[in-house]
PDB file of C-alpha atoms in Angstrom:
ATOM      1  CA  ALA A   1     -29.464  17.783  31.153  1.00  0.00           C
ATOM      2  CA  ASN A   2     -28.781  16.430  27.688  1.00  0.00           C
ATOM      3  CA  ILE A   3     -25.572  14.532  27.137  1.00  0.00           C
ATOM      4  CA  GLU A   4     -24.274  14.640  23.595  1.00  0.00           C
ATOM      5  CA  VAL A   5     -22.297  11.600  22.466  1.00  0.00           C
ATOM      6  CA  SER A   6     -19.837  11.991  19.630  1.00  0.00           C
ATOM      7  CA  ASN A   7     -20.529   9.976  16.484  1.00  0.00           C
ATOM      8  CA  SER A   8     -16.995   8.601  16.693  1.00  0.00           C
ATOM      9  CA  ILE A   9     -17.777   6.729  19.919  1.00  0.00           C
ATOM     10  CA  SER A  10     -20.027   4.291  18.097  1.00  0.00           C
ATOM     11  CA  LYS A  11     -17.135   3.492  15.783  1.00  0.00           C
ATOM     12  CA  VAL A  12     -14.832   2.329  18.607  1.00  0.00           C
ATOM     13  CA  LEU A  13     -17.239   0.250  20.690  1.00  0.00           C
ATOM     14  CA  TRP A  14     -15.483  -2.871  19.377  1.00  0.00           C
ATOM     15  CA  MET A  15     -12.596  -2.024  21.707  1.00  0.00           C
ATOM     16  CA  ALA A  16     -14.705  -3.243  24.647  1.00  0.00           C
ATOM     17  CA  THR A  17     -14.524  -6.774  23.204  1.00  0.00           C
ATOM     18  CA  LEU A  18     -10.717  -6.912  23.168  1.00  0.00           C
ATOM     19  CA  SER A  19      -8.997  -9.311  25.515  1.00  0.00           C
ATOM     20  CA  PRO A  20      -6.858  -7.809  28.296  1.00  0.00           C
ATOM     21  CA  THR A  21      -3.694  -8.915  26.468  1.00  0.00           C
ATOM     22  CA  SER A  22      -4.819  -7.303  23.190  1.00  0.00           C
ATOM     23  CA  LEU A  23      -6.037  -4.028  24.629  1.00  0.00           C
ATOM     24  CA  PRO A  24      -2.579  -2.399  25.058  1.00  0.00           C
ATOM     25  CA  ASN A  25      -1.793  -3.098  21.388  1.00  0.00           C
ATOM     26  CA  TRP A  26      -5.048  -2.011  19.720  1.00  0.00           C
ATOM     27  CA  ASN A  27      -3.465   1.129  18.280  1.00  0.00           C
ATOM     28  CA  ARG A  28      -0.389  -0.551  16.822  1.00  0.00           C
ATOM     29  CA  MET A  29      -2.109  -1.888  13.742  1.00  0.00           C
ATOM     30  CA  ARG A  30      -1.196  -0.249  10.458  1.00  0.00           C
ATOM     31  CA  ILE A  31      -3.038  -0.285   7.184  1.00  0.00           C
ATOM     32  CA  SER A  32      -1.627  -0.158   3.689  1.00  0.00           C
ATOM     33  CA  VAL A  33      -3.473  -0.662   0.418  1.00  0.00           C
ATOM     34  CA  ASN A  34      -1.924  -2.451  -2.541  1.00  0.00           C
ATOM     35  CA  THR A  35      -4.165  -2.259  -5.590  1.00  0.00           C
ATOM     36  CA  ILE A  36      -3.826  -4.318  -8.733  1.00  0.00           C
ATOM     37  CA  THR A  37      -5.434  -2.435 -11.596  1.00  0.00           C
ATOM     38  CA  GLN A  38      -5.378  -2.444 -15.370  1.00  0.00           C
ATOM     39  CA  ASN A  39      -8.578  -1.287 -17.040  1.00  0.00           C
ATOM     40  CA  ARG A  40     -11.201  -0.465 -14.399  1.00  0.00           C
ATOM     41  CA  ALA A  41     -10.838   3.266 -13.811  1.00  0.00           C
ATOM     42  CA  LYS A  42     -14.387   3.669 -12.482  1.00  0.00           C
ATOM     43  CA  SER A  43     -13.876   0.934  -9.875  1.00  0.00           C
ATOM     44  CA  LEU A  44     -10.512   2.418  -8.921  1.00  0.00           C
ATOM     45  CA  ARG A  45     -12.027   5.873  -8.390  1.00  0.00           C
ATOM     46  CA  ARG A  46     -14.795   4.320  -6.284  1.00  0.00           C
ATOM     47  CA  LEU A  47     -12.203   2.478  -4.164  1.00  0.00           C
ATOM     48  CA  LEU A  48     -10.187   5.659  -3.625  1.00  0.00           C
ATOM     49  CA  ALA A  49     -13.319   7.604  -2.667  1.00  0.00           C
ATOM     50  CA  SER A  50     -14.275   4.888  -0.180  1.00  0.00           C
ATOM     51  CA  LEU A  51     -10.819   4.983   1.390  1.00  0.00           C
ATOM     52  CA  ARG A  52     -10.998   8.756   1.641  1.00  0.00           C
ATOM     53  CA  ASN A  53     -14.448   8.682   3.271  1.00  0.00           C
ATOM     54  CA  THR A  54     -13.722   5.887   5.750  1.00  0.00           C
ATOM     55  CA  TYR A  55     -13.476   6.690   9.442  1.00  0.00           C
ATOM     56  CA  TYR A  56     -10.046   5.860  10.838  1.00  0.00           C
ATOM     57  CA  VAL A  57      -9.261   5.874  14.545  1.00  0.00           C
ATOM     58  CA  ASP A  58      -5.812   7.416  14.127  1.00  0.00           C
ATOM     59  CA  ASP A  59      -4.487  10.394  12.156  1.00  0.00           C
ATOM     60  CA  GLU A  60      -1.916   8.660  10.019  1.00  0.00           C
ATOM     61  CA  VAL A  61      -1.517   8.375   6.273  1.00  0.00           C
ATOM     62  CA  VAL A  62      -2.627   5.181   4.549  1.00  0.00           C
ATOM     63  CA  PRO A  63       0.002   4.353   1.932  1.00  0.00           C
ATOM     64  CA  ILE A  64      -1.485   3.287  -1.384  1.00  0.00           C
ATOM     65  CA  SER A  65       0.487   1.462  -4.052  1.00  0.00           C
ATOM     66  CA  PHE A  66      -0.633   0.413  -7.508  1.00  0.00           C
ATOM     67  CA  ASN A  67       0.454  -2.569  -9.577  1.00  0.00           C
ATOM     68  CA  MET A  68      -0.183  -2.278 -13.312  1.00  0.00           C
ATOM     69  CA  ASP A  69       1.182  -4.015 -16.347  1.00  0.00           C
ATOM     70  CA  SER A  70       2.013  -2.458 -19.703  1.00  0.00           C
ATOM     71  CA  ARG A  71      -1.577  -2.961 -20.941  1.00  0.00           C
ATOM     72  CA  VAL A  72      -3.076  -0.458 -18.480  1.00  0.00           C
ATOM     73  CA  ASP A  73      -5.617   1.768 -20.210  1.00  0.00           C
ATOM     74  CA  ALA A  74      -5.376   5.561 -20.339  1.00  0.00           C
ATOM     75  CA  ALA A  75      -8.370   6.191 -18.052  1.00  0.00           C
ATOM     76  CA  THR A  76      -6.958   3.959 -15.310  1.00  0.00           C
ATOM     77  CA  LEU A  77      -3.502   5.482 -15.671  1.00  0.00           C
ATOM     78  CA  ASN A  78      -5.084   8.925 -15.391  1.00  0.00           C
ATOM     79  CA  ALA A  79      -6.908   7.874 -12.195  1.00  0.00           C
ATOM     80  CA  VAL A  80      -3.646   6.604 -10.699  1.00  0.00           C
ATOM     81  CA  ASN A  81      -1.791   9.796 -11.629  1.00  0.00           C
ATOM     82  CA  SER A  82      -4.561  12.128 -10.480  1.00  0.00           C
ATOM     83  CA  SER A  83      -4.827  13.762  -7.097  1.00  0.00           C
ATOM     84  CA  ASP A  84      -7.294  10.992  -6.205  1.00  0.00           C
ATOM     85  CA  ALA A  85      -4.348   8.630  -6.070  1.00  0.00           C
ATOM     86  CA  GLU A  86      -2.505  10.546  -3.365  1.00  0.00           C
ATOM     87  CA  PRO A  87      -2.113   8.857   0.025  1.00  0.00           C
ATOM     88  CA  VAL A  88      -5.345   9.028   1.963  1.00  0.00           C
ATOM     89  CA  LEU A  89      -5.323  10.746   5.343  1.00  0.00           C
ATOM     90  CA  MET A  90      -6.689   8.520   8.081  1.00  0.00           C
TER      91      MET A  90
END
């Protein structure tokens, strides 16, 4: 008989290394992303794509905030205001 192992199992093997006191709290961590951006729209889009394509253990939303000054360029502002800048589903 063949046993099929889900690809997600390999992504949580680190849990076996947790100490007994840490194990009950492994799922309490929360992630948020605070991005400082001004004139690097291409890098910002790449970051957002990476966040979207990352495997997350839980099904929560990763809040993303952007810090920009008044010199932000139009392309970066467009990337922030686009649908790419919506919160990323974990």
